């Protein structure tokens, strides 16, 4: 079904309107664990769980997209392992925080520091830019490390093309290191969820059976990879509503693309 869209500026009451929709569904017989609420971050999810006023209820399924991905990978680790042989030894995934991801990238980058000397940036700074700014934002847009490097090289001068070959190699090395150790950073987690688990024959059917209703708070803070997920999931829902702030997109450094969300779910 096509979701109901609620558009308004900060403070206009969009979250309140979504909560009213939540209450309507519960009064109509929906169980709380049948309603998936996706928010712009863990703090917002916690606000939803505290803010809902229900006399009695089961689990409140309010998550950030990344928090939801982490939970799903833990619950459905076996089909992911089956698809990725390197993950077979690991009983469950362990998720890297950004600081450890930067540390691992710095260890991979330091032997190549001379190749990046012309940039006049420290290895620590380069590690942050590659592990977070490039890998995270690229994965949020559904791009592989190779595609990220190719696009950057095409947008830069020919003289800098070899640098992007090294960037590509570093991102691939970090991914391989994580796979061997059973460690998942943001970009690898996103790849395994959207590129592997969502393609498992029974998983999407399971999701649509598990959830009958979908609410998205701050659609303007979502990334393109999440747009694909929302579109596929909403098709099978009994009800769906998304809130959008035309002045949003503050998580652009993490890949948020409010224009793409507007075009896909509202103006399109």
Backbone as CSV, one residue per row, in Angstrom:
resi,resn,N_x,N_y,N_z,CA_x,CA_y,CA_z,C_x,C_y,C_z
1,UNK,0.844,-1.193,0.000,0.000,0.000,0.000,0.878,1.240,0.000
2,UNK,0.325,2.359,-0.441,1.047,3.631,-0.405,0.929,4.212,0.998
3,UNK,2.054,4.636,1.595,1.981,5.169,2.954,1.311,6.541,2.999
4,UNK,0.668,6.845,4.119,0.205,8.202,4.390,1.424,9.054,4.695
5,UNK,1.511,10.256,4.117,2.654,11.144,4.317,2.222,12.344,5.145
6,UNK,2.959,12.614,6.217,2.703,13.767,7.076,3.889,14.713,6.927
7,UNK,3.658,15.899,6.398,4.722,16.856,6.113,4.578,18.060,7.042
8,UNK,5.687,18.486,7.640,5.634,19.662,8.493,7.004,20.007,9.034
9,UNK,7.159,21.235,9.473,8.427,21.703,10.029,8.631,21.141,11.437
10,UNK,9.813,21.384,11.977,10.112,20.967,13.348,9.102,21.584,14.313
11,UNK,8.533,20.770,15.193,7.568,21.261,16.166,6.148,21.341,15.667
12,UNK,5.893,20.900,14.428,4.551,21.011,13.865,3.613,19.901,14.339
13,UNK,4.145,18.904,15.036,3.285,17.842,15.560,3.295,16.564,14.748
14,UNK,4.350,16.346,13.940,4.386,15.143,13.098,4.459,13.862,13.936
15,UNK,5.324,13.862,14.952,5.444,12.668,15.791,4.144,12.413,16.538
16,UNK,3.503,13.461,17.009,2.212,13.318,17.687,1.183,12.696,16.754
17,UNK,1.190,13.135,15.478,0.259,12.568,14.500,0.548,11.092,14.259
18,UNK,1.835,10.726,14.201,2.185,9.319,14.046,1.736,8.502,15.256
19,UNK,1.889,9.072,16.459,1.448,8.352,17.660,-0.063,8.163,17.660
20,UNK,-0.791,9.160,17.179,-2.249,8.996,17.081,-2.580,7.835,16.159
21,UNK,-1.847,7.716,15.041,-2.060,6.599,14.123,-1.752,5.267,14.830
22,UNK,-0.698,5.258,15.633,-0.329,4.066,16.405,-1.485,3.655,17.321
23,UNK,-2.031,4.632,18.053,-3.140,4.333,18.971,-4.352,3.803,18.204
24,UNK,-4.629,4.377,17.035,-5.769,3.911,16.229,-5.598,2.450,15.859
25,UNK,-4.389,2.085,15.460,-4.153,0.697,15.074,-4.304,-0.234,16.266
26,UNK,-3.804,0.167,17.446,-3.922,-0.665,18.641,-5.392,-0.811,19.034
27,UNK,-6.139,0.293,18.993,-7.574,0.204,19.318,-8.303,-0.677,18.320
28,UNK,-7.785,-0.739,17.090,-8.401,-1.579,16.065,-8.011,-3.041,16.156
29,UNK,-7.189,-3.391,17.141,-6.846,-4.793,17.345,-5.407,-5.168,17.074
30,UNK,-4.590,-4.221,16.620,-3.183,-4.535,16.351,-2.424,-4.750,17.651
31,UNK,-1.493,-5.699,17.643,-0.592,-5.898,18.761,0.608,-4.956,18.588
32,UNK,1.180,-4.508,19.706,2.296,-3.567,19.592,3.485,-4.171,18.855
33,UNK,3.693,-5.474,18.969,4.827,-6.090,18.272,4.551,-6.314,16.791
34,UNK,3.368,-5.894,16.311,3.051,-5.931,14.885,3.277,-4.580,14.218
35,UNK,3.655,-3.569,15.012,3.847,-2.210,14.486,5.336,-1.870,14.559
36,UNK,5.963,-1.709,13.413,7.380,-1.340,13.358,7.498,0.174,13.235
37,UNK,8.219,0.775,14.175,8.475,2.216,14.155,9.963,2.414,13.901
38,UNK,10.314,3.111,12.829,11.704,3.415,12.523,11.941,4.900,12.719
39,UNK,13.020,5.230,13.435,13.295,6.610,13.819,14.674,7.037,13.328
40,UNK,15.017,8.288,13.600,16.289,8.845,13.131,17.473,8.464,14.010
41,UNK,17.256,7.764,15.112,18.378,7.397,15.972,17.895,6.768,17.257
42,UNK,18.854,6.215,18.034,18.500,5.515,19.265,17.778,6.429,20.254
43,UNK,18.182,7.696,20.328,17.533,8.631,21.246,16.065,8.812,20.877
44,UNK,15.781,8.921,19.587,14.398,9.083,19.142,13.589,7.820,19.422
45,UNK,14.214,6.650,19.236,13.518,5.391,19.510,13.144,5.290,20.977
46,UNK,14.078,5.681,21.847,13.803,5.673,23.282,12.661,6.624,23.619
47,UNK,12.618,7.775,22.934,11.528,8.722,23.138,10.179,8.139,22.770
48,UNK,10.147,7.352,21.711,8.912,6.673,21.331,8.487,5.685,22.404
49,UNK,9.415,4.886,22.888,9.057,3.869,23.881,8.565,4.505,25.183
50,UNK,9.172,5.646,25.556,8.721,6.338,26.767,7.437,7.115,26.539
51,UNK,7.260,7.628,25.316,6.150,8.535,25.055,4.816,7.870,24.814
52,UNK,4.799,6.612,24.375,3.534,5.933,24.125,2.826,5.635,25.444
53,UNK,1.580,6.037,25.537,0.779,5.841,26.746,-0.260,4.757,26.478
54,UNK,0.068,3.544,26.900,-0.809,2.400,26.676,-1.108,1.729,28.014
55,UNK,-2.377,1.331,28.214,-2.746,0.698,29.479,-1.994,-0.616,29.669
56,UNK,-1.879,-1.398,28.625,-1.107,-2.640,28.649,-0.601,-2.891,27.242
57,UNK,0.558,-3.505,27.150,1.122,-3.707,25.816,2.226,-4.740,25.859
58,UNK,2.549,-5.243,24.696,3.699,-6.115,24.530,4.916,-5.285,24.171
59,UNK,5.899,-5.892,23.524,7.115,-5.153,23.137,6.795,-3.983,22.209
60,UNK,7.453,-2.845,22.441,7.338,-1.681,21.548,8.470,-1.786,20.538
61,UNK,8.143,-1.966,19.279,9.147,-2.171,18.228,9.543,-0.836,17.609
62,UNK,10.290,-0.030,18.370,10.789,1.266,17.893,12.304,1.194,17.818
63,UNK,12.862,1.437,16.634,14.295,1.261,16.411,14.809,2.321,15.434
64,UNK,16.090,2.646,15.552,16.766,3.301,14.434,16.971,2.250,13.352
65,UNK,17.213,2.678,12.117,17.412,1.699,11.043,18.624,0.831,11.332
66,UNK,19.715,1.440,11.799,20.905,0.644,12.075,20.681,-0.285,13.262
67,UNK,19.962,0.194,14.299,19.637,-0.672,15.421,18.788,-1.850,14.984
68,UNK,17.857,-1.601,14.080,17.017,-2.680,13.551,17.867,-3.683,12.773
69,UNK,18.787,-3.179,11.933,19.673,-4.064,11.168,20.483,-4.946,12.109
70,UNK,21.051,-4.367,13.145,21.852,-5.150,14.087,21.019,-6.272,14.696
71,UNK,19.813,-5.943,15.131,18.951,-6.952,15.745,18.611,-8.062,14.752
72,UNK,18.296,-7.686,13.499,17.923,-8.684,12.498,19.105,-9.589,12.134
73,UNK,20.291,-9.029,12.040,21.464,-9.854,11.732,21.750,-10.840,12.862
74,UNK,21.504,-10.428,14.089,21.693,-11.344,15.211,20.653,-12.463,15.180
75,UNK,19.397,-12.117,14.882,18.328,-13.104,14.875,18.425,-14.070,13.703
76,UNK,18.904,-13.564,12.552,18.916,-14.371,11.331,20.337,-14.516,10.798
77,UNK,21.242,-14.808,11.709,22.651,-14.926,11.372,22.922,-16.149,10.489
78,UNK,22.185,-17.231,10.689,22.458,-18.478,9.958,22.365,-18.315,8.444
79,UNK,21.306,-17.714,7.878,21.275,-17.557,6.420,22.363,-16.619,5.895
80,UNK,22.784,-15.646,6.705,23.874,-14.764,6.289,25.177,-15.556,6.248
81,UNK,25.412,-16.373,7.269,26.603,-17.227,7.276,26.626,-18.164,6.072
82,UNK,25.474,-18.706,5.745,25.396,-19.637,4.616,25.804,-18.957,3.314
83,UNK,25.468,-17.667,3.189,25.776,-16.929,1.962,27.210,-16.418,1.927
84,UNK,27.822,-16.215,3.091,29.174,-15.662,3.184,30.053,-16.663,3.938
85,UNK,30.789,-17.526,3.225,31.556,-18.588,3.891,32.523,-18.084,4.964
86,UNK,33.080,-16.869,4.791,34.033,-16.360,5.783,33.405,-16.216,7.167
87,UNK,32.079,-16.107,7.223,31.405,-15.899,8.501,31.036,-17.203,9.205
88,UNK,31.270,-18.326,8.545,30.849,-19.622,9.081,31.360,-19.900,10.491
89,UNK,32.620,-19.539,10.846,33.102,-19.897,12.190,32.444,-19.136,13.336
90,UNK,31.738,-18.039,13.040,31.307,-17.152,14.115,29.874,-17.455,14.522
91,UNK,29.677,-17.748,15.807,28.361,-18.115,16.322,27.398,-16.942,16.227
92,UNK,27.886,-15.750,16.460,27.062,-14.542,16.379,27.938,-13.373,15.959
93,UNK,27.356,-12.339,15.370,28.173,-11.188,14.961,28.513,-10.289,16.142
94,UNK,29.642,-9.620,16.026,30.012,-8.565,16.965,30.090,-7.266,16.169
95,UNK,29.521,-6.195,16.717,29.425,-4.940,15.985,30.476,-3.950,16.470
96,UNK,31.215,-3.397,15.518,32.265,-2.435,15.833,31.681,-1.057,16.087
97,UNK,32.205,-0.350,17.082,31.882,1.069,17.170,32.846,1.832,16.249
98,UNK,32.561,3.092,16.017,33.324,3.840,15.024,34.788,4.007,15.433
99,UNK,35.046,4.117,16.735,36.424,4.314,17.178,37.293,3.109,16.830
100,UNK,36.768,1.914,17.041,37.545,0.713,16.718,37.707,0.572,15.214
101,UNK,36.678,0.898,14.452,36.790,0.857,12.994,37.883,1.804,12.512
102,UNK,37.952,3.002,13.116,39.004,3.955,12.741,40.379,3.398,13.107
103,UNK,40.468,2.752,14.265,41.747,2.183,14.701,42.211,1.084,13.734
104,UNK,41.299,0.222,13.335,41.657,-0.838,12.385,42.103,-0.241,11.046
105,UNK,41.382,0.767,10.581,41.744,1.396,9.314,43.107,2.056,9.412
106,UNK,43.398,2.662,10.543,44.707,3.320,10.686,45.836,2.287,10.607
107,UNK,45.630,1.104,11.201,46.638,0.060,11.112,46.876,-0.399,9.687
108,UNK,45.828,-0.401,8.879,45.966,-0.785,7.476,46.601,0.333,6.649
109,UNK,46.329,1.574,7.033,46.768,2.722,6.241,48.221,3.115,6.505
110,UNK,48.700,2.965,7.716,50.023,3.503,8.061,51.151,2.989,7.153
111,UNK,51.159,1.710,6.725,52.216,1.292,5.799,52.153,2.013,4.449
112,UNK,51.007,2.610,4.135,50.843,3.330,2.865,50.861,4.845,3.056
113,UNK,51.230,5.303,4.240,51.134,6.734,4.534,51.881,7.584,3.520
114,UNK,53.004,7.088,3.012,53.765,7.859,2.028,52.997,8.122,0.756
115,UNK,52.102,7.211,0.391,51.309,7.389,-0.830,50.332,8.558,-0.712
116,UNK,50.000,8.930,0.532,49.026,9.993,0.764,49.688,11.281,1.252
117,UNK,51.026,11.346,1.175,51.752,12.492,1.743,51.330,13.811,1.109
118,UNK,50.998,13.784,-0.179,50.631,15.027,-0.863,49.348,15.646,-0.315
119,UNK,48.551,14.868,0.389,47.285,15.386,0.913,47.478,16.194,2.182
120,UNK,48.656,16.073,2.799,48.978,16.799,4.021,47.927,16.580,5.118
121,UNK,47.476,15.338,5.224,46.546,14.960,6.290,47.180,13.826,7.086
122,UNK,46.955,13.809,8.379,47.549,12.789,9.233,46.905,11.433,8.955
123,UNK,47.626,10.326,9.240,47.012,9.002,9.101,45.726,8.867,9.909
124,UNK,45.682,9.481,11.084,44.471,9.399,11.908,43.291,10.048,11.197
125,UNK,43.532,11.220,10.601,42.451,11.918,9.902,42.015,11.157,8.651
126,UNK,42.984,10.637,7.908,42.652,9.865,6.713,41.858,8.612,7.072
127,UNK,42.224,7.987,8.183,41.511,6.782,8.615,40.047,7.083,8.883
128,UNK,39.780,8.215,9.523,38.396,8.617,9.794,37.657,8.886,8.494
129,UNK,38.314,9.593,7.570,37.654,9.937,6.317,37.316,8.695,5.491
130,UNK,38.227,7.714,5.464,37.987,6.519,4.651,36.995,5.583,5.328
131,UNK,37.187,5.323,6.627,36.338,4.355,7.321,34.926,4.878,7.566
132,UNK,34.782,6.183,7.758,33.468,6.750,8.057,32.908,7.535,6.878
133,UNK,33.615,8.600,6.505,33.060,9.493,5.493,32.816,8.800,4.156
134,UNK,33.749,7.934,3.741,33.593,7.267,2.446,32.823,5.959,2.564
135,UNK,33.301,5.043,3.398,32.680,3.724,3.478,31.245,3.796,3.979
136,UNK,31.010,4.605,5.005,29.670,4.687,5.585,28.688,5.332,4.629
137,UNK,29.047,6.495,4.094,28.143,7.201,3.189,27.950,6.406,1.910
138,UNK,29.021,5.791,1.401,28.893,4.984,0.193,27.973,3.808,0.391
139,UNK,28.126,3.092,1.510,27.250,1.950,1.788,25.807,2.400,1.955
140,UNK,25.606,3.581,2.553,24.248,4.109,2.724,23.571,4.359,1.387
141,UNK,24.376,4.643,0.374,23.842,4.858,-0.979,23.813,3.581,-1.794
142,UNK,24.209,2.459,-1.179,24.198,1.183,-1.878,25.382,0.956,-2.794
143,UNK,26.492,1.667,-2.541,27.670,1.554,-3.392,28.703,0.610,-2.777
144,UNK,29.366,-0.172,-3.617,30.464,-1.027,-3.179,31.730,-0.188,-3.033
145,UNK,32.741,-0.699,-2.320,34.008,0.044,-2.229,34.593,0.379,-3.594
146,UNK,34.481,-0.556,-4.547,35.006,-0.285,-5.888,34.278,0.842,-6.576
147,UNK,32.949,0.879,-6.447,32.168,1.939,-7.084,32.439,3.283,-6.425
148,UNK,32.616,3.295,-5.113,32.946,4.541,-4.416,34.245,5.118,-4.973
149,UNK,35.269,4.279,-5.072,36.581,4.735,-5.545,36.522,5.195,-6.992
150,UNK,35.800,4.455,-7.822,35.701,4.842,-9.241,35.035,6.197,-9.401
151,UNK,33.983,6.429,-8.676,33.271,7.705,-8.802,34.128,8.871,-8.315
152,UNK,34.836,8.664,-7.229,35.715,9.723,-6.725,36.838,10.014,-7.711
153,UNK,37.421,8.958,-8.280,38.503,9.143,-9.245,38.015,9.892,-10.476
154,UNK,36.818,9.587,-10.938,36.262,10.262,-12.115,36.006,11.735,-11.846
155,UNK,35.716,12.070,-10.578,35.423,13.463,-10.231,36.673,14.275,-9.927
156,UNK,37.837,13.625,-9.838,39.078,14.292,-9.469,40.012,14.326,-10.685
157,UNK,41.204,14.836,-10.484,42.179,14.921,-11.575,42.795,13.551,-11.853
158,UNK,43.293,13.364,-13.066,43.902,12.080,-13.446,45.125,11.771,-12.586
159,UNK,45.824,12.828,-12.168,47.025,12.624,-11.373,46.731,11.945,-10.037
160,UNK,45.525,12.140,-9.527,45.187,11.559,-8.220,44.547,10.184,-8.324
161,UNK,44.375,9.682,-9.526,43.723,8.384,-9.696,44.382,7.267,-8.885
162,UNK,45.733,7.187,-8.825,46.346,6.116,-8.026,45.960,6.156,-6.551
163,UNK,45.689,7.364,-6.014,45.278,7.451,-4.621,43.974,6.695,-4.383
164,UNK,43.069,6.787,-5.347,41.777,6.134,-5.176,41.885,4.619,-5.332
165,UNK,42.906,4.155,-6.042,43.169,2.715,-6.053,43.562,2.252,-4.651
166,UNK,44.376,3.066,-3.972,44.757,2.728,-2.596,43.549,2.800,-1.656
167,UNK,42.697,3.804,-1.855,41.488,3.924,-1.029,40.614,2.689,-1.199
168,UNK,40.447,2.271,-2.454,39.663,1.065,-2.723,40.267,-0.140,-2.001
169,UNK,41.581,-0.292,-2.114,42.246,-1.409,-1.461,42.082,-1.389,0.047
170,UNK,42.161,-0.199,0.643,42.019,-0.078,2.098,40.603,-0.454,2.544
171,UNK,39.586,-0.004,1.822,38.212,-0.348,2.193,37.971,-1.845,2.050
172,UNK,38.507,-2.450,0.991,38.360,-3.893,0.807,39.121,-4.647,1.906
173,UNK,40.317,-4.174,2.259,41.093,-4.831,3.307,40.388,-4.765,4.659
174,UNK,39.767,-3.608,4.935,39.031,-3.495,6.198,37.861,-4.472,6.207
175,UNK,37.155,-4.571,5.095,36.024,-5.503,5.018,36.492,-6.943,5.206
176,UNK,37.591,-7.312,4.535,38.107,-8.679,4.664,38.578,-8.959,6.090
177,UNK,39.224,-7.964,6.719,39.667,-8.121,8.104,38.481,-8.363,9.027
178,UNK,37.430,-7.595,8.815,36.237,-7.747,9.649,35.573,-9.102,9.419
179,UNK,35.480,-9.533,8.175,34.863,-10.827,7.884,35.631,-11.965,8.548
180,UNK,36.962,-11.899,8.478,37.770,-12.964,9.085,37.592,-13.015,10.593
181,UNK,37.336,-11.858,11.203,37.229,-11.787,12.658,35.788,-11.833,13.164
182,UNK,34.823,-11.912,12.239,33.428,-11.909,12.652,32.980,-10.581,13.225
183,UNK,33.589,-9.489,12.763,33.284,-8.144,13.246,32.572,-7.360,12.152
184,UNK,31.536,-6.635,12.511,30.761,-5.890,11.532,30.786,-4.400,11.857
185,UNK,31.308,-3.599,10.919,31.177,-2.154,11.058,29.877,-1.732,10.376
186,UNK,29.620,-0.440,10.336,28.358,0.045,9.785,28.185,-0.380,8.335
187,UNK,29.203,-0.159,7.503,29.055,-0.430,6.072,28.890,-1.918,5.798
188,UNK,29.627,-2.772,6.509,29.500,-4.208,6.298,28.151,-4.703,6.807
189,UNK,27.691,-4.179,7.938,26.367,-4.558,8.451,25.283,-4.207,7.436
190,UNK,25.372,-3.009,6.883,24.384,-2.570,5.903,24.426,-3.455,4.665
191,UNK,25.631,-3.791,4.213,25.776,-4.668,3.049,25.165,-6.043,3.311
192,UNK,25.425,-6.613,4.488,24.918,-7.955,4.788,23.402,-7.953,4.913
193,UNK,22.831,-6.866,5.430,21.374,-6.813,5.572,20.692,-6.593,4.228
194,UNK,21.103,-5.517,3.526,20.404,-5.173,2.290,20.817,-6.057,1.111
195,UNK,22.088,-6.484,1.093,22.571,-7.247,-0.047,22.485,-8.746,0.110
196,UNK,22.312,-9.226,1.350,22.276,-10.672,1.588,20.950,-11.081,2.233
197,UNK,20.687,-10.602,3.451,19.514,-11.081,4.182,18.203,-10.739,3.472
198,UNK,18.097,-9.523,2.936,16.854,-9.144,2.258,16.620,-9.938,0.978
199,UNK,17.659,-10.603,0.486,17.500,-11.434,-0.704,17.270,-12.906,-0.359
200,UNK,17.263,-13.226,0.923,16.952,-14.588,1.334,15.481,-14.855,1.018
201,UNK,15.160,-15.961,0.353,13.792,-16.183,-0.144,12.694,-16.020,0.900
202,UNK,12.935,-16.477,2.128,11.856,-16.468,3.117,11.866,-15.240,4.019
203,UNK,12.947,-14.433,3.978,13.069,-13.403,4.998,12.053,-12.274,4.834
204,UNK,11.887,-11.751,3.618,10.951,-10.646,3.425,9.522,-11.096,3.737
205,UNK,9.173,-12.317,3.347,7.848,-12.838,3.697,7.689,-12.913,5.209
206,UNK,8.759,-13.319,5.890,8.717,-13.380,7.350,8.492,-11.991,7.950
207,UNK,9.203,-10.989,7.419,9.039,-9.624,7.934,7.599,-9.144,7.767
208,UNK,7.035,-9.390,6.597,5.669,-8.929,6.343,4.654,-9.688,7.184
209,UNK,5.000,-10.917,7.576,4.131,-11.642,8.477,4.274,-11.182,9.914
210,UNK,5.468,-10.741,10.249,5.759,-10.302,11.611,5.184,-8.916,11.884
211,UNK,5.321,-8.031,10.915,4.821,-6.661,11.044,3.671,-6.432,10.076
212,UNK,2.609,-5.818,10.585,1.463,-5.491,9.734,1.332,-3.985,9.532
213,UNK,2.090,-3.218,10.324,1.977,-1.757,10.261,3.378,-1.148,10.334
214,UNK,3.550,-0.008,9.657,4.870,0.621,9.569,4.744,2.128,9.763
215,UNK,5.530,2.663,10.695,5.623,4.105,10.914,7.078,4.529,10.755
216,UNK,7.307,5.635,10.059,8.659,6.163,9.890,8.661,7.616,10.339
217,UNK,9.367,7.888,11.426,9.514,9.252,11.923,10.798,9.827,11.327
218,UNK,10.744,11.045,10.812,11.908,11.696,10.197,12.376,10.962,8.941
219,UNK,11.478,10.803,8.006,11.832,10.225,6.707,12.950,11.023,6.050
220,UNK,13.020,12.323,6.338,14.038,13.195,5.761,15.447,12.845,6.232
221,UNK,15.576,12.045,7.302,16.893,11.656,7.803,17.296,10.244,7.367
222,UNK,16.539,9.658,6.453,16.828,8.294,6.018,17.800,8.289,4.836
223,UNK,18.473,7.149,4.667,19.475,6.990,3.609,18.875,6.192,2.454
224,UNK,19.459,6.284,1.247,18.894,5.565,0.096,18.712,4.065,0.320
225,UNK,19.645,3.411,1.004,19.487,1.977,1.265,18.237,1.707,2.103
226,UNK,17.924,2.616,3.012,16.710,2.471,3.814,15.477,2.722,2.962
227,UNK,15.565,3.630,1.992,14.419,3.882,1.111,14.001,2.600,0.394
228,UNK,14.988,1.855,-0.099,14.686,0.594,-0.779,13.955,-0.362,0.152
229,UNK,14.445,-0.447,1.383,13.836,-1.335,2.368,12.402,-0.899,2.676
230,UNK,12.197,0.394,2.902,10.869,0.893,3.243,9.875,0.647,2.114
231,UNK,10.306,0.869,0.894,9.411,0.675,-0.245,8.980,-0.786,-0.353
232,UNK,9.921,-1.694,-0.198,9.600,-3.118,-0.302,8.712,-3.567,0.848
233,UNK,8.996,-3.098,2.065,8.230,-3.524,3.228,6.816,-2.946,3.210
234,UNK,6.681,-1.670,2.820,5.371,-1.012,2.857,4.368,-1.671,1.921
235,UNK,4.859,-2.320,0.861,3.956,-2.951,-0.111,3.019,-3.960,0.543
236,UNK,3.481,-4.645,1.568,2.666,-5.690,2.175,2.009,-5.299,3.485
237,UNK,2.046,-4.013,3.859,1.520,-3.590,5.148,0.010,-3.313,5.102
238,UNK,-0.654,-3.538,6.241,-2.055,-3.159,6.360,-2.196,-1.654,6.577
239,UNK,-1.134,-1.015,7.060,-1.140,0.429,7.249,0.277,0.947,7.347
240,UNK,0.524,2.157,6.824,1.857,2.752,6.879,1.724,4.265,6.862
241,UNK,2.573,4.947,7.628,2.581,6.411,7.653,4.006,6.893,7.876
242,UNK,4.405,7.906,7.089,5.752,8.457,7.155,5.656,9.957,7.448
243,UNK,6.548,10.453,8.309,6.618,11.887,8.603,7.855,12.476,7.946
244,UNK,7.705,13.658,7.338,8.801,14.284,6.594,8.894,15.751,6.956
245,UNK,10.123,16.203,7.260,10.404,17.610,7.548,11.135,18.211,6.345
246,UNK,10.533,19.181,5.636,11.205,19.768,4.464,12.541,20.430,4.783
247,UNK,12.761,20.773,6.057,14.021,21.397,6.470,14.983,20.391,7.093
248,UNK,14.714,19.102,6.967,15.528,18.071,7.596,16.746,17.717,6.755
249,UNK,17.266,16.529,6.987,18.472,16.092,6.302,19.734,16.418,7.072
250,UNK,19.620,16.589,8.401,20.787,16.957,9.213,21.795,15.819,9.327
251,UNK,21.376,14.581,9.011,22.293,13.441,9.073,22.949,13.188,7.715
252,UNK,23.122,14.253,6.944,23.757,14.118,5.630,25.154,13.539,5.704
253,UNK,25.858,13.791,6.810,27.209,13.248,6.963,27.188,11.728,7.086
254,UNK,26.009,11.150,7.370,25.852,9.704,7.429,25.140,9.162,6.192
255,UNK,24.914,10.037,5.205,24.318,9.591,3.958,22.848,9.906,3.785
256,UNK,22.230,10.633,4.741,20.812,10.978,4.609,20.580,11.744,3.312
257,UNK,19.487,11.411,2.629,19.186,12.036,1.331,17.708,12.413,1.296
258,UNK,17.350,13.580,1.883,15.932,13.964,1.935,15.322,14.196,0.558
259,UNK,16.106,14.685,-0.411,15.564,14.908,-1.745,15.141,13.595,-2.391
260,UNK,15.988,12.562,-2.234,15.641,11.252,-2.798,14.397,10.682,-2.112
261,UNK,14.277,10.895,-0.791,13.098,10.416,-0.075,11.846,11.142,-0.553
262,UNK,11.959,12.443,-0.751,10.825,13.237,-1.233,10.380,12.752,-2.614
263,UNK,11.334,12.556,-3.493,10.999,12.136,-4.858,10.396,10.736,-4.894
264,UNK,10.884,9.845,-4.044,10.410,8.461,-4.087,9.048,8.304,-3.430
265,UNK,8.851,8.952,-2.272,7.644,8.662,-1.487,6.573,9.759,-1.529
266,UNK,6.944,10.959,-1.994,5.979,12.055,-1.915,5.665,12.612,-3.299
267,UNK,6.635,13.239,-3.943,6.339,13.852,-5.243,6.186,12.830,-6.346
268,UNK,6.836,11.657,-6.188,6.739,10.619,-7.219,5.412,9.946,-7.258
